[in-house]
XYZ file of C-alpha atoms in Angstrom:
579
model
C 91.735 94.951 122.197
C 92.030 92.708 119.624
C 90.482 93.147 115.868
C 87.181 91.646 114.506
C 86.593 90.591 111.061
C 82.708 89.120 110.275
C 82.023 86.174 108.057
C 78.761 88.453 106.716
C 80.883 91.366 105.910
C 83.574 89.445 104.243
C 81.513 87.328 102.300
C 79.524 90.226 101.394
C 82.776 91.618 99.780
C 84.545 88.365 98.495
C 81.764 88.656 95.659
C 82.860 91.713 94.286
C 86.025 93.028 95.772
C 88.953 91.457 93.622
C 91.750 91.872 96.193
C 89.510 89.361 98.388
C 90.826 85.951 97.091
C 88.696 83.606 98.634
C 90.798 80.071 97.822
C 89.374 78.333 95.205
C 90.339 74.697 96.563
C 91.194 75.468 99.805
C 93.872 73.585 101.648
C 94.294 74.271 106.233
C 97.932 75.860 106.172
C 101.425 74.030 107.004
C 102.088 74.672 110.712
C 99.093 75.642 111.871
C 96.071 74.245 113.647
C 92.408 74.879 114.822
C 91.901 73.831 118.571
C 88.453 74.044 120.277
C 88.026 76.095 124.086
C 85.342 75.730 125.374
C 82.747 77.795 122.822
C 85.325 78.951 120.832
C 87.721 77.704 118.321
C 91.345 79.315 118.014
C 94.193 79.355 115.303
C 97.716 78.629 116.743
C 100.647 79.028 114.590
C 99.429 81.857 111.798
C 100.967 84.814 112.132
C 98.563 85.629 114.183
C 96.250 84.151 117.145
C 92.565 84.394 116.144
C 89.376 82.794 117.763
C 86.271 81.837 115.980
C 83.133 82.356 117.921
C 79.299 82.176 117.274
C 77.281 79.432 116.783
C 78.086 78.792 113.191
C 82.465 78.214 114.369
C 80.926 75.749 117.454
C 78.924 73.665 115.060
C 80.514 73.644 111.732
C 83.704 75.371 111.439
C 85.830 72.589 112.342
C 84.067 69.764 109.859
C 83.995 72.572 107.212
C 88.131 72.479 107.563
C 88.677 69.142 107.806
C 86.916 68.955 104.000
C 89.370 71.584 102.988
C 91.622 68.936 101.210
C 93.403 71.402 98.730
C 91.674 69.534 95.997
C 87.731 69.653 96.760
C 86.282 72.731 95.392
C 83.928 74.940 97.250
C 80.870 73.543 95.791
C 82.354 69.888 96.878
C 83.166 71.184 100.576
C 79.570 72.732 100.368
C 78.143 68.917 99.335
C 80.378 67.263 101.834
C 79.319 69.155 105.191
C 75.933 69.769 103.859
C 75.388 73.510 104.132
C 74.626 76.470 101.393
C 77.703 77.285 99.056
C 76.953 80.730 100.130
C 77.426 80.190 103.388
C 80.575 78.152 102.680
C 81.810 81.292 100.757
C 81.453 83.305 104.018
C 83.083 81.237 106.337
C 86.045 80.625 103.821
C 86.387 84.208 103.316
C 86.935 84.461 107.283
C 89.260 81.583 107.673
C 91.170 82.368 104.176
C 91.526 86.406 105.833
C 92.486 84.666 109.201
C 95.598 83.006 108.058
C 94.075 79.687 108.616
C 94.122 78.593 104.483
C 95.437 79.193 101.648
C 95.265 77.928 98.205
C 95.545 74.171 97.554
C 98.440 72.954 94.730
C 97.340 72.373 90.807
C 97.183 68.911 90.364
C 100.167 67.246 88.332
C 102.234 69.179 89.653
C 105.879 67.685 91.084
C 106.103 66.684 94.748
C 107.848 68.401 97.779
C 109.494 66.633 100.646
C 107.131 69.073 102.945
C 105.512 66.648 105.443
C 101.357 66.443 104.342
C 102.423 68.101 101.466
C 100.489 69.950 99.208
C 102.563 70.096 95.924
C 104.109 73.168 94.846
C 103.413 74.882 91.397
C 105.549 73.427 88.396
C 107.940 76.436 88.620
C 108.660 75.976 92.273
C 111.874 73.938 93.669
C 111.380 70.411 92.759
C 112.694 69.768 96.756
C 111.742 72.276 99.570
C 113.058 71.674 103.116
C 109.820 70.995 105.315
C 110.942 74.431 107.869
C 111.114 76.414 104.767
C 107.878 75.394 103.215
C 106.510 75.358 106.531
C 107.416 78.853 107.140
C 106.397 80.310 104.033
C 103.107 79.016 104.175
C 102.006 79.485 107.827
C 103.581 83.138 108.011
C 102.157 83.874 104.557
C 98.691 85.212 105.497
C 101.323 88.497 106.848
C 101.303 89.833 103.429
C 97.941 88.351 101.247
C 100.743 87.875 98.166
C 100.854 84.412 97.329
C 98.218 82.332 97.023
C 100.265 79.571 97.737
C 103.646 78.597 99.814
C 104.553 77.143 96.657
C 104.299 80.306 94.791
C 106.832 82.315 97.330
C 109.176 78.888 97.484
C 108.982 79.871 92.990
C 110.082 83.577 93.879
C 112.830 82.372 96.263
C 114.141 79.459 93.685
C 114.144 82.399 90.985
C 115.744 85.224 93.686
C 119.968 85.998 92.688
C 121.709 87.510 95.463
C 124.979 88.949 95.130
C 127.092 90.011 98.710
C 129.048 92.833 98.794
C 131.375 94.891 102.023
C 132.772 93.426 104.890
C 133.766 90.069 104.488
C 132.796 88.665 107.680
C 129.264 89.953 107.590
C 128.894 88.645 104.184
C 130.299 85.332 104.684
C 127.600 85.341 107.708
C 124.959 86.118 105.519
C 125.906 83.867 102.831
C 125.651 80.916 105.456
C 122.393 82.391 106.778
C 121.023 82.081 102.631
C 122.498 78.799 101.709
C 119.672 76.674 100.042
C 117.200 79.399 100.202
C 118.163 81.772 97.504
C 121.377 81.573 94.733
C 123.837 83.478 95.941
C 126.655 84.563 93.421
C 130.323 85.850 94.171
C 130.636 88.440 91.118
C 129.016 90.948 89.993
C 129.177 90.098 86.658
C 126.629 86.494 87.169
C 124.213 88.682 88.782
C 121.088 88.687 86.078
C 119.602 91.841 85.152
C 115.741 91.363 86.605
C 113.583 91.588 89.165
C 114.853 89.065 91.073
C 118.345 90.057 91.648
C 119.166 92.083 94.309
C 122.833 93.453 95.635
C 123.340 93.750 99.254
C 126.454 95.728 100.788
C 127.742 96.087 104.347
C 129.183 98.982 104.944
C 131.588 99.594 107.509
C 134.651 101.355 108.608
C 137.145 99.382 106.668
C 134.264 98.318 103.894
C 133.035 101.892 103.387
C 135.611 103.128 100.168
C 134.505 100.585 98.087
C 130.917 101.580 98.609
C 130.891 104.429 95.662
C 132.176 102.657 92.882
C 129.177 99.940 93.582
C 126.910 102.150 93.942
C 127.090 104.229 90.682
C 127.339 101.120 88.661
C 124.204 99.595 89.797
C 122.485 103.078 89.375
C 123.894 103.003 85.897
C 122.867 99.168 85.433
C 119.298 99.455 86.810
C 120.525 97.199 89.982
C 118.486 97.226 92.761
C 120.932 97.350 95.866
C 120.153 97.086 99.545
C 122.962 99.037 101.840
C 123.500 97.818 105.575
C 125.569 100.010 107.703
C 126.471 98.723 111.301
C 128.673 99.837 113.945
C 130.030 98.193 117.279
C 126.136 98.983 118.819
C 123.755 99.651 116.150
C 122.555 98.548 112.542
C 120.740 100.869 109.765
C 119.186 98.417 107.411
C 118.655 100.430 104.058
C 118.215 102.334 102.052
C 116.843 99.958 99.499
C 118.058 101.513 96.121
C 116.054 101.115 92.850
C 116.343 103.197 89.996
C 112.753 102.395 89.249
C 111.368 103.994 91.910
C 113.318 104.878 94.674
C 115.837 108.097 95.777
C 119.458 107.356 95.229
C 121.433 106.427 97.693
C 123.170 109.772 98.432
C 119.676 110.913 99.054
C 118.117 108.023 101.238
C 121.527 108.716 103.531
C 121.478 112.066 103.672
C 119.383 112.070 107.083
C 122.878 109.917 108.666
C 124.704 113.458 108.241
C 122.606 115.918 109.066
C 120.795 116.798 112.164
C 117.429 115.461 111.770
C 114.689 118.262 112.843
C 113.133 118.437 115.929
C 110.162 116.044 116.551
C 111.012 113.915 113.169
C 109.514 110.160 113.539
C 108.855 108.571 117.681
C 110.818 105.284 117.804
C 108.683 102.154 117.424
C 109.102 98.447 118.617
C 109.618 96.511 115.612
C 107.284 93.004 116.273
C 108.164 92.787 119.830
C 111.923 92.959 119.672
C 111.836 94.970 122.666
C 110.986 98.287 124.264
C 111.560 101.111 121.413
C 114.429 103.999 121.982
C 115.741 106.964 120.717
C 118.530 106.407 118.011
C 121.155 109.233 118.400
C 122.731 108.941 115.492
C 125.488 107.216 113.795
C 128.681 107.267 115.708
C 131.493 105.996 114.317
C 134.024 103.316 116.978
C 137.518 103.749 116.821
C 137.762 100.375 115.711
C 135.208 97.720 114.392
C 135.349 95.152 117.107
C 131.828 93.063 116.328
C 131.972 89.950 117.903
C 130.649 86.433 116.446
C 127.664 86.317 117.319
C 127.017 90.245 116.544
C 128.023 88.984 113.195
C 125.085 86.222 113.646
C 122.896 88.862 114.496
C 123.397 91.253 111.472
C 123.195 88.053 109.216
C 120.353 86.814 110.343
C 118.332 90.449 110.354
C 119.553 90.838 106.958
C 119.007 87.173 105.947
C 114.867 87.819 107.249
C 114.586 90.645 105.113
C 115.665 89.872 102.058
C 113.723 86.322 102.064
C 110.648 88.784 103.012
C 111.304 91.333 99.986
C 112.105 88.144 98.041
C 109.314 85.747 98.681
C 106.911 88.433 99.443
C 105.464 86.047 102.544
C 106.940 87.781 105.255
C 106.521 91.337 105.539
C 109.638 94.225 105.806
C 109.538 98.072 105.907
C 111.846 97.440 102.571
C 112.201 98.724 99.966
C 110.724 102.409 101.208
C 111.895 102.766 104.704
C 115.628 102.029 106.594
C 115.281 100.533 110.224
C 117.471 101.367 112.048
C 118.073 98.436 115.095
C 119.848 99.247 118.228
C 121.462 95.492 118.372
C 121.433 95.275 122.245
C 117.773 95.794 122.503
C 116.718 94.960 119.229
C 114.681 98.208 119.379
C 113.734 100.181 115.909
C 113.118 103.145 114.482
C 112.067 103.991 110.962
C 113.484 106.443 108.842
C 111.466 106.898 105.034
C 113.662 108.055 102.030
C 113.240 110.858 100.181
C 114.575 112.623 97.401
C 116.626 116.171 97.713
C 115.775 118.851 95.601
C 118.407 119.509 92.946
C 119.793 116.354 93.298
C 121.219 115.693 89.767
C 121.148 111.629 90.333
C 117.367 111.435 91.131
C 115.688 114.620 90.856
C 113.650 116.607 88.457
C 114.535 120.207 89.836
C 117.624 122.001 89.244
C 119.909 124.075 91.151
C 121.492 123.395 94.229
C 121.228 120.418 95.752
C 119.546 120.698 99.052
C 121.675 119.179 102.277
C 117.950 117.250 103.135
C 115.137 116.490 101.716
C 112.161 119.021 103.051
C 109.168 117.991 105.811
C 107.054 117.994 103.248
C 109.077 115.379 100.729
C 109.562 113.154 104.156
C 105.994 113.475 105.216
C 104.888 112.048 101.584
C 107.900 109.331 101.443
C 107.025 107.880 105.288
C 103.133 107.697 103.808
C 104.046 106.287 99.881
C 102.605 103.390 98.770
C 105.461 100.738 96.864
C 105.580 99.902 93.809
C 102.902 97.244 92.625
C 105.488 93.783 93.158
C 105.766 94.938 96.907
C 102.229 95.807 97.503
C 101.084 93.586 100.543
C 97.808 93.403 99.693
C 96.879 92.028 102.804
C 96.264 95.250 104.131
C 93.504 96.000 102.127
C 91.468 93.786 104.857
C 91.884 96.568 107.246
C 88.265 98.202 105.445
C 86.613 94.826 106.712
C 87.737 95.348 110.391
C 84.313 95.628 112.446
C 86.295 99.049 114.125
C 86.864 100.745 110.885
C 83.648 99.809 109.115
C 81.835 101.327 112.646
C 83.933 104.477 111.585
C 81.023 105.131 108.864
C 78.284 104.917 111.686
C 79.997 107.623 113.754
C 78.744 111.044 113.529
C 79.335 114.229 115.924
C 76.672 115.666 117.289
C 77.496 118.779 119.470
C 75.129 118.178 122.277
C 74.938 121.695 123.836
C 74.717 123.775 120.839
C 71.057 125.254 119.529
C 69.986 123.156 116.464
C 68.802 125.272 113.212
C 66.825 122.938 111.048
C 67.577 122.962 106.963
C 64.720 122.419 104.332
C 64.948 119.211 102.808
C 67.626 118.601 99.837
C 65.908 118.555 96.896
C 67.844 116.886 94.288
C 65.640 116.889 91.496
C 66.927 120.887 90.574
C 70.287 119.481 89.622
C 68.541 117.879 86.978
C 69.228 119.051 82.861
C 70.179 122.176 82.431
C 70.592 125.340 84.602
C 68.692 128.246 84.667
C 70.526 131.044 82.076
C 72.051 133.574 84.609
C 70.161 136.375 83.890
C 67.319 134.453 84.711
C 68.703 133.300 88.435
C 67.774 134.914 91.549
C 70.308 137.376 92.903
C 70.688 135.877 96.447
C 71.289 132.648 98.016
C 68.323 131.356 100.099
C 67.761 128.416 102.690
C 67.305 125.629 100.265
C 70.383 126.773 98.539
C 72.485 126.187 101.207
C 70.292 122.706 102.210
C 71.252 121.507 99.104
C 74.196 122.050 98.718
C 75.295 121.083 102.131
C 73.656 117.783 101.679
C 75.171 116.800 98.507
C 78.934 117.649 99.362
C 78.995 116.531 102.664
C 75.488 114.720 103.811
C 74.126 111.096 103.757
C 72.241 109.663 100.665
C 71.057 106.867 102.394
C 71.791 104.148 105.345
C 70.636 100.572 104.827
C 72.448 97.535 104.398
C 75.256 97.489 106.872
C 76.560 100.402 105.043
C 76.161 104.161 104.665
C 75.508 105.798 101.506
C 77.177 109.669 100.925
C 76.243 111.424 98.274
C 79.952 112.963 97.757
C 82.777 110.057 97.487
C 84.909 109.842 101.075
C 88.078 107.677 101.805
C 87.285 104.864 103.866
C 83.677 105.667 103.367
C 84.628 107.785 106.755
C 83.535 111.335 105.763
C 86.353 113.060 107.408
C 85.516 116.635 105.679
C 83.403 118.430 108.588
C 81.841 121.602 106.929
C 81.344 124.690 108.576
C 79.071 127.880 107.915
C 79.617 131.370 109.122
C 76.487 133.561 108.205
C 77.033 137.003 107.809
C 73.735 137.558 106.154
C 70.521 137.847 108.758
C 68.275 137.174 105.403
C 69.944 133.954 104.904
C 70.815 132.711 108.522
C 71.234 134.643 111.916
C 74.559 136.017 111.896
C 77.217 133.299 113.946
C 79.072 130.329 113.016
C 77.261 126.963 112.396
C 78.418 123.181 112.088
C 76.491 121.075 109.808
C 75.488 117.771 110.981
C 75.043 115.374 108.502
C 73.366 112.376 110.396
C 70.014 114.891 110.776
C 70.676 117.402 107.968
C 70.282 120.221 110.018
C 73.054 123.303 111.757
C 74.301 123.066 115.399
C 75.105 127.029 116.222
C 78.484 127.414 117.507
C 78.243 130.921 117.767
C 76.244 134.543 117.365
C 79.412 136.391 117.401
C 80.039 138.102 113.459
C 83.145 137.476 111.519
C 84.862 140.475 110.234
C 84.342 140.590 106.253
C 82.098 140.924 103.025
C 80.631 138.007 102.015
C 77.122 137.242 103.380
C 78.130 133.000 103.647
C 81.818 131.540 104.238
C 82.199 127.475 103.828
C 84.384 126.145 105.543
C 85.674 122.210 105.271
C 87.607 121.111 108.516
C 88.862 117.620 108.405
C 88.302 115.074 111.236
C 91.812 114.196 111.703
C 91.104 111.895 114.791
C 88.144 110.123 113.267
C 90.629 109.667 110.345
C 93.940 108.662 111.823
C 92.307 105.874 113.733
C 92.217 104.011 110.765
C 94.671 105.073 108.765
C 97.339 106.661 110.755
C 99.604 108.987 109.623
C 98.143 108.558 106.056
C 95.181 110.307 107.154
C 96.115 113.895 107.011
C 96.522 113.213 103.208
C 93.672 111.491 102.847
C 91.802 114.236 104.782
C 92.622 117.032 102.265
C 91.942 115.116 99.287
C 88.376 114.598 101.401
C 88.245 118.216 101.692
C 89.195 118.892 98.070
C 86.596 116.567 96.410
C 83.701 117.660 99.101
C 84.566 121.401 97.888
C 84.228 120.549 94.065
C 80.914 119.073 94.869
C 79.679 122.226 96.520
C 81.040 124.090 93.276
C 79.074 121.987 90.576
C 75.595 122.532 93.322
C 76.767 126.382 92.991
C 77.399 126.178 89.245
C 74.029 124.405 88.939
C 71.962 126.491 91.041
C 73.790 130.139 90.020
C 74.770 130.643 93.032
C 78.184 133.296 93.501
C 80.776 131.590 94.874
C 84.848 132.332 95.255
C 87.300 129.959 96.239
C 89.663 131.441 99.282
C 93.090 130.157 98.193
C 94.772 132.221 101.105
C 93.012 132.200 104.685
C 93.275 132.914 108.003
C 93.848 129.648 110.124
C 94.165 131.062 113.340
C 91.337 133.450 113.226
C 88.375 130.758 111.757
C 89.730 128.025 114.523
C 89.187 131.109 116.812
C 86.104 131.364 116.186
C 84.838 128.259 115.282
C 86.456 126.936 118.739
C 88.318 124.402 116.413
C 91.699 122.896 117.279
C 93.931 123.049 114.100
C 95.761 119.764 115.446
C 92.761 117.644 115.433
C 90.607 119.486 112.974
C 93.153 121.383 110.584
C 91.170 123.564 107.917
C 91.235 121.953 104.299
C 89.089 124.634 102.082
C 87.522 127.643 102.071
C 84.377 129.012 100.015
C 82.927 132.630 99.952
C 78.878 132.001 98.664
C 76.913 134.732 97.686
């Protein structure tokens, strides 16, 4: 199923969302074109295929592109095809998030030998080859960087390269780079910035003179880029910058160590085949790569450094290695992570460990990069129509006895609290409405949006809060789930839970509501839900006097029990004693 984005919604956004860059003289993209299908119009060429449909992409769409000149601004298109610049906004909001424009050039600016060029920024090659700035532009929509071709062909004319290892594979590579970015023989004419990078193949014969590189660009802040291949396979990375990233003993450690059991499923990497299982590194007798797996190398190497370098193409650089089986093309990610006690990178002392913890792995495979390699592009995922839905969604537990809640009444959270001597000593219905409602319920829904009254990623509400009464004066004794879309409990069960305190909140998170959107990043996300829904309950308690104790140390296994919960999908985030 393919992925919707809506003119509304995106318009509704461009007007306040600053990572939306609506194009402010929009220009169609080199390379691609819009072609009408019967009542639908689609985008061939972007890096993606997209089709416009509704009335407004059958009657206007196509005129409203052709006055996209990269020179008319949007009030001019809006004069020239005769419709509401607000409306205009919209629909170049859609196309811009498409892939279909992009920004036009400044004018004065020097000319390119592109064909129906637009003209590149002053700091961009005076003379692009019409592939290249073809490439960059139609492919550029992959990453939301550049508002421009023009401004990735200025990153590539200011991008040093300096090729280290085997001297096939960099002679290869060289060729592969030739008129796209400088590439320098020593060391020494490699500039200290941001745009210089040091790649170096390492292989059987190469691999000695890997050490004495390495430490000196650690030592000289060097970025450096390590690519180790074999007769059969190629491990592209670690990307190594003092900055930011583990060294490079610690992004390889994984190559020498038996990884644990169940660490990372292999993945397809864009369609280069069907994904396997990478074995590990094994070592030939002799390094017999032929031509053309020389080609091959070059060229994966080549793609990836013009992606980190002109920031139009995207790469699991700098914070992952891929590693490629080269017959099937197949590839499987492998995140870096610092050891503890590692005296190059690390904080901790002590030993150094042989590999890095789950835990270290889990948060390196879900880090964010650095700003510069931020593909900001990403951030359109909130606009799909299948994640925004996500706020609509809201379980229900059909078969379960509902036990309605007194409404929330917000207005006794207002000035001051009550001295505690002057509070009542127990906790009573519209205690527990309250404070349900404001840590976990809905505020309001109008708009095309849903209002919470507690702050949720993704506007999702993954936190899922539980009560088990244990006090008849407050709630029959069992185990309740609150449901937020009608404020009210759905009983689970009648059965008591062994222990003291009359009320026990508990905050599950809705792992599978969550990873649809945001994958593996949504455990994470899920506790931090859990966390923040649990200090709102805290300042309702602290507001209304009520007794409350965090539970730093619970059982899982015997609240899943008895909640029926399964700590896979719905893993427990927080636990409250109130009362």
């Amino acid at each position: 199923m393919g992925v919707e984005l809506k003119a509304e919604a995106l318009g509704r956004a461009a007007g306040r969302d600053k990572q939306i860059a609506v194009p402010v003289r929009p220009v169609l993209r080199k390379g691609v074109r819009l072609r009408r299908s019967g009542d639908a119009l689609y985008l061939d060429g972007a890096d993606k295929r997209q089709a416009f449909t509704g009335r407004f992409a059958r009657e206007h769409l196509g005129r409203l592109v052709d006055a996209c000149d990269g020179g008319t601004t949007r009030a001019g298109i809006a004069a020239k095809v005769g419709l509401d610049e607000a409306v205009v906004l919209k629909a170049l909001a859609l196309l811009w998030a498409s892939g279909a424009l992009e920004e036009g050039a400044p004018s004065g600016a020097p000319p390119s030998d592109a064909p129906s060029s637009d003209a590149p920024l002053s700091d961009a090659p005076s003379s692009v080859s019409p592939e290249l700035a073809c490439l960059l532009s139609r492919l550029g929509n992959s990453t939301g960087v550049n508002p421009s071709w023009t401004d990735a062909a200025a990153r590539l004319d200011r991008t040093t390269v300096h090729l280290a290892g085997d001297r096939d594979l960099v002679a290869a590579t060289a060729r592969c780079l030739d008129g796209v970015v400088e590439v320098v023989d020593d060391l020494d004419d490699l500039p200290l910035d941001t745009g210089a990078l040091v790649v170096f193949f390492e292989t059987r014969r190469s691999r000695p003179h890997l050490a004495d590189l390495r430490d000196r660009c650690w030592l000289e802040r060097r970025p450096l880029l390590r690519v180790r291949t074999d007769a059969t396979s190629m491990t592209l990375g670690p990307y190594v910058d003092p900055t930011f990233t583990p060294c490079l003993e610690c992004g390889t450690a994984p190559e020498t160590h038996e990884e644990p059991e169940g660490y990372g499923e292999p993945q397809a990497y864009e369609g280069y085949g069907e994904p396997q299982a990478y074995e590990g590194y094994e070592e030939p007798e002799t390094y017999e790569a032929a031509a053309d797996g020389h080609a091959l190398v070059a060229g994966l190497v080549a793609h990836h450094v013009l992606a980190l370098s002109s920031r139009s193409i995207r790469t699991y650089l700098p914070l992952d290695s891929g590693i490629v089986d080269l017959t099937t093309l197949a590839t499987r990610y492998r995140p870096s992570a610092t050891r503890p006690g590692c005296p190059t990178c690390s904080f901790s002392k002590g030993t150094t460990a042989a590999v890095a913890p789950d835990s270290a792995v889990y948060e390196a495979s879900i880090a964010l990069p650095v700003r510069r390699f931020l593909d900001t592009n990403g951030h359109l995922a909130h606009f799909q129509s299948k994640n925004m839905n996500l706020q609509w969604q809201f379980r229900d537990w059909p078969s379960c006895p509902r036990v309605p809640l007194p409404a929330a009444d917000v207005t006794r959270l207002a000035g001051a609290p009550a001295p505690a001597e002057d509070a009542p000593g127990g906790v009573g219905p519209s205690d527990i409405a309250l404070l349900l409602a404001v840590a976990f319920g809905i505020r309001e829904r109008s708009d095309g949006w849903v209002q919470r009254w507690t702050a949720a990623g993704g506007n999702i509400g993954s936190a899922t809060a539980y009560l088990v009464s244990r006090d008849p004066s407050v709630l029959p004794v069992g185990g309740y789930a609150y449901r937020e879309k009608d404020h009210d409990l759905a009983q689970l069960t009648a059965e008591a839970l062994p222990g003291e305190a009359p009320l026990l909140l508990v905050v599950a998170a809705n792992l599978k509501k969550m990873g649809s959107k945001y994958g593996t990043f949504g455990l994470r996300l899920s506790f931090c839900d859990g966390g923040v829904a649990l200090s709102s309950a805290r300042k309702v308690a602290d507001r209304l006097n009520l007794p409350y104790r965090l539970v730093t140390d619970w059982d899982d296994r015997a609240l899943t029990t008895y909640l029926g919960l399964s700590a896979a999908e719905e893993p427990l985030t927080a636990v409250m004693e109130v009362g």
